[in-house]
CSV table of C-alpha atoms in Angstrom, one decimal:
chain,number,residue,atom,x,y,z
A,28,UNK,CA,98.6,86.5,177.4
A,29,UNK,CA,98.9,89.6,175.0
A,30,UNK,CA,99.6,93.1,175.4
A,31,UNK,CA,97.2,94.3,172.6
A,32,UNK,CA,93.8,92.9,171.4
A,33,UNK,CA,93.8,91.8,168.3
A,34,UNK,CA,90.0,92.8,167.0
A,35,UNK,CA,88.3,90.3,164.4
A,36,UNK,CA,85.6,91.6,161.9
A,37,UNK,CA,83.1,93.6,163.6
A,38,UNK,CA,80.1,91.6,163.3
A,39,UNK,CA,77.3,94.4,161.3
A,40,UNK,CA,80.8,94.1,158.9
A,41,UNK,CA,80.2,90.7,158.7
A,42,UNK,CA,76.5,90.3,158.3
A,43,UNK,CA,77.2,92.6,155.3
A,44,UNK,CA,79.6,90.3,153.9
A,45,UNK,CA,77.7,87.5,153.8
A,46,UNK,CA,75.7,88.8,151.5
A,47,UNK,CA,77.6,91.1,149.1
A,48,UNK,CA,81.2,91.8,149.8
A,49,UNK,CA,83.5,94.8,149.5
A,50,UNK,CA,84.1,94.3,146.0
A,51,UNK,CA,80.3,94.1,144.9
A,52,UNK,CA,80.3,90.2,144.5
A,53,UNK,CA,77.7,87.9,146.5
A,54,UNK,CA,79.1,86.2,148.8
A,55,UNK,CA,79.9,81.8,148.1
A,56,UNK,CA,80.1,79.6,150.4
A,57,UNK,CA,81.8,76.5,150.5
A,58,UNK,CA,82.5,73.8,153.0
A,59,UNK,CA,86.4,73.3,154.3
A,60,UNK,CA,88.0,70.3,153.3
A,61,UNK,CA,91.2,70.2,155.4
A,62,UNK,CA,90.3,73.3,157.5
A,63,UNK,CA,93.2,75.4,159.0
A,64,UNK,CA,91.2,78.6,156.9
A,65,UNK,CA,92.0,81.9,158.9
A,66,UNK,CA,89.1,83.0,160.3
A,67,UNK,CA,88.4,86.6,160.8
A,68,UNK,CA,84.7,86.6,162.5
A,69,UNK,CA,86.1,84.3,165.4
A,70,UNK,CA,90.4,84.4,164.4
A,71,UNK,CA,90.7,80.4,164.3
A,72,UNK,CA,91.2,78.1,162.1
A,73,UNK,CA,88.7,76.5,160.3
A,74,UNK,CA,87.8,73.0,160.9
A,75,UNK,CA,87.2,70.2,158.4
A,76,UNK,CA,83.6,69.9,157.1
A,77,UNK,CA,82.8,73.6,158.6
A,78,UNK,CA,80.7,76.1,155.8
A,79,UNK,CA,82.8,79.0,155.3
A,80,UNK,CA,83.1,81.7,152.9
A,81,UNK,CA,86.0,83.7,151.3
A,82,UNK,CA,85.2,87.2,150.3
A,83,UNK,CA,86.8,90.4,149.7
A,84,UNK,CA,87.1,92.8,153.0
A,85,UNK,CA,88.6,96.3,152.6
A,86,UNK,CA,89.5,97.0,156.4
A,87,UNK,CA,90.4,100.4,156.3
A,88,UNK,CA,87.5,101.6,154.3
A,89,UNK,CA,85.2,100.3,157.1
A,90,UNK,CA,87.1,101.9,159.8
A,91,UNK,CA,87.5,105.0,158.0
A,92,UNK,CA,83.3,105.2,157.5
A,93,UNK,CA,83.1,104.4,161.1
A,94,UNK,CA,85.9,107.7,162.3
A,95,UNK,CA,85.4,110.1,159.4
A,96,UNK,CA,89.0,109.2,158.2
A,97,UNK,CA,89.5,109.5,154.3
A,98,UNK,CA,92.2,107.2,153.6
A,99,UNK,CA,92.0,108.1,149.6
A,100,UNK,CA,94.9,105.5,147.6
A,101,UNK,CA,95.7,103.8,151.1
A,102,UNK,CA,92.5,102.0,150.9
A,103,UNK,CA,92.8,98.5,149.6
A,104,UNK,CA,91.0,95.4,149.7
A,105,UNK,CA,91.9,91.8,150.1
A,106,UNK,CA,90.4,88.1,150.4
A,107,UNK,CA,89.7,86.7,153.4
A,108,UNK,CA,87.6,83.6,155.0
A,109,UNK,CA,84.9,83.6,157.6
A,110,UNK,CA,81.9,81.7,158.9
A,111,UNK,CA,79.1,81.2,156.7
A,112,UNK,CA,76.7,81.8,159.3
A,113,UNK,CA,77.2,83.9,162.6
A,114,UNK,CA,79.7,82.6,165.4
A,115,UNK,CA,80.3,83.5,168.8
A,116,UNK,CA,83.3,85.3,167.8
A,117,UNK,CA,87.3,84.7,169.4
A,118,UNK,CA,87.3,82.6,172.6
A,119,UNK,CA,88.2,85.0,175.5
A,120,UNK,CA,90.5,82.0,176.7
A,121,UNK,CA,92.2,81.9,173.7
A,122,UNK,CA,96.0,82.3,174.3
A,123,UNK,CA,98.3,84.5,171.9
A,124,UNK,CA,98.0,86.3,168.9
A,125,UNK,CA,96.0,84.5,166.1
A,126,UNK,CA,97.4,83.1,162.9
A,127,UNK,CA,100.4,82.9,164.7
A,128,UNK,CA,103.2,80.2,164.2
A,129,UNK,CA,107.0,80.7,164.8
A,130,UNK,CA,109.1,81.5,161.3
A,131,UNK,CA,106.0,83.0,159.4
A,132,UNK,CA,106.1,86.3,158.2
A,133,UNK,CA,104.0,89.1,158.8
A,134,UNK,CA,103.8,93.0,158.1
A,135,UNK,CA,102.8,95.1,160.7
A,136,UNK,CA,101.1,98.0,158.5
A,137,UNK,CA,100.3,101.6,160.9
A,138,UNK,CA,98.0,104.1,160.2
A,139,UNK,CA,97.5,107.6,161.2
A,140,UNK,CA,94.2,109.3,162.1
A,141,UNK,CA,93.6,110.1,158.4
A,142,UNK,CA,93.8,106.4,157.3
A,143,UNK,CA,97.2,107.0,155.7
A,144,UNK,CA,100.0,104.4,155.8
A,145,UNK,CA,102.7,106.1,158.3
A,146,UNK,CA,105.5,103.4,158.2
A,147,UNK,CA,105.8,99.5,159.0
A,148,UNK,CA,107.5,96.6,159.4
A,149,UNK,CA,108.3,93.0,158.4
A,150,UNK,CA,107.9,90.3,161.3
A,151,UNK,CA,109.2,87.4,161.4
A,152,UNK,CA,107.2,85.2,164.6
A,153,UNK,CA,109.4,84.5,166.7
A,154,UNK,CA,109.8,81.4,169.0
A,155,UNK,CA,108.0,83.6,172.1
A,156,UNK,CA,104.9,84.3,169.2
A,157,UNK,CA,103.1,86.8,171.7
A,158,UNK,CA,106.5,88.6,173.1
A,159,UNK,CA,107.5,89.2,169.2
A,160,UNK,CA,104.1,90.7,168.1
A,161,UNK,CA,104.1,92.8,171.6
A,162,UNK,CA,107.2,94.3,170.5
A,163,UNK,CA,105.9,95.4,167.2
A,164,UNK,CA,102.9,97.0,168.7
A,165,UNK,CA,105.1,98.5,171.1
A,166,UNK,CA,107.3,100.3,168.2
A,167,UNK,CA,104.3,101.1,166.1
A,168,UNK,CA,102.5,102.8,169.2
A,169,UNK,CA,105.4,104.7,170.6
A,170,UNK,CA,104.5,106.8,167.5
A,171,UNK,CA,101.6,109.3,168.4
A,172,UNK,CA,100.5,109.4,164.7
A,173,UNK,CA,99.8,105.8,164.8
A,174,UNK,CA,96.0,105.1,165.6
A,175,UNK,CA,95.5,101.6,164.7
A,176,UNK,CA,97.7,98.8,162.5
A,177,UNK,CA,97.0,96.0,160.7
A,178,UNK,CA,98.3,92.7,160.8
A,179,UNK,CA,98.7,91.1,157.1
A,180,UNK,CA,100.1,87.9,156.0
A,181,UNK,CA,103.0,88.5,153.8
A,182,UNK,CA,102.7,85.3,151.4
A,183,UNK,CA,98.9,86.3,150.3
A,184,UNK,CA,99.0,90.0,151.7
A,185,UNK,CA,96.1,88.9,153.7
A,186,UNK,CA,94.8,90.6,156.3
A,187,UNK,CA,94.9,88.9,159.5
A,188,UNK,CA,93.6,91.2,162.6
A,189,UNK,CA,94.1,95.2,163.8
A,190,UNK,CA,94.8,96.1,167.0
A,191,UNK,CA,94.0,100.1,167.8
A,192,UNK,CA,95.7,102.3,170.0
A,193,UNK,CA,94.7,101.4,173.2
């Protein structure tokens, strides 16, 4: 069980992205060899054989439309993988946090009302995966500036899920 919910692309976000993507470029697909792909409509891993597509996402630009934010130079976007077609989205049995594995590192980015970074951290998973990333959410949120965060793989600078202030 978690104490936050991680929130995968919102799926209007995604329709858009399989047809042009945040940087301007059409969207190609391509069909997983090994899987193991994160995948942000449904935050799994791929499977061997399935069609996905990698595209660029700019997170914070969306959610900033959506609020009236204007996050100015904070707004950045990155690569990520999702389904080529539409899914059902994350398994409400799933268990955890996703992308999660003990030892891999993580940065747990907050944001303020305005879309402005307002501080951070580096995570490293712990053994107890969901205790570790509760405890980061915990800190980020005891900050009232803080209205959402996002989670982004350190290796790639990915970004992985956001969880808002609930």
């Amino acid at each position: 069980m978690t104490g936050y919910q991680p929130r995968p692309i919102d799926p209007a976000a995604l329709t858009e992205l399989r047809t042009t993507d945040d940087a301007g470029f059409p969207c190609r697909l391509f069909t997983a060899d090994e899987g193991g792909h994160p995948l942000r409509c449904c935050l799994r891993g791929s499977e061997p054989g399935e069609r996905i597509a990698l595209v660029s996402y700019a997170p914070l630009r969306r959610w900033a439309a959506a609020t009236g934010a204007s996050p100015g130079a904070y707004d950045e976007q990155g690569p990520v993988f999702l389904h080529a077609e539409a899914c059902a989205g994350p398994d409400p049995e799933r268990e955890g946090y996703p992308f999660s594995r003990p030892g891999a590192l993580r940065t747990v980015r907050r944001y303020d009302a305005h879309g402005r970074i307002v501080g951070g951290r580096l995570l490293e998973i712990p053994a107890e995966e969901a205790k570790g990333f509760d405890a980061a959410f915990d800190e980020a949120f005891a900050d009232p500036e803080v209205a959402l965060v996002h989670v982004r793989a350190v290796e790639y600078g990915c970004f992985h899920f956001e969880v808002r202030r609930p």
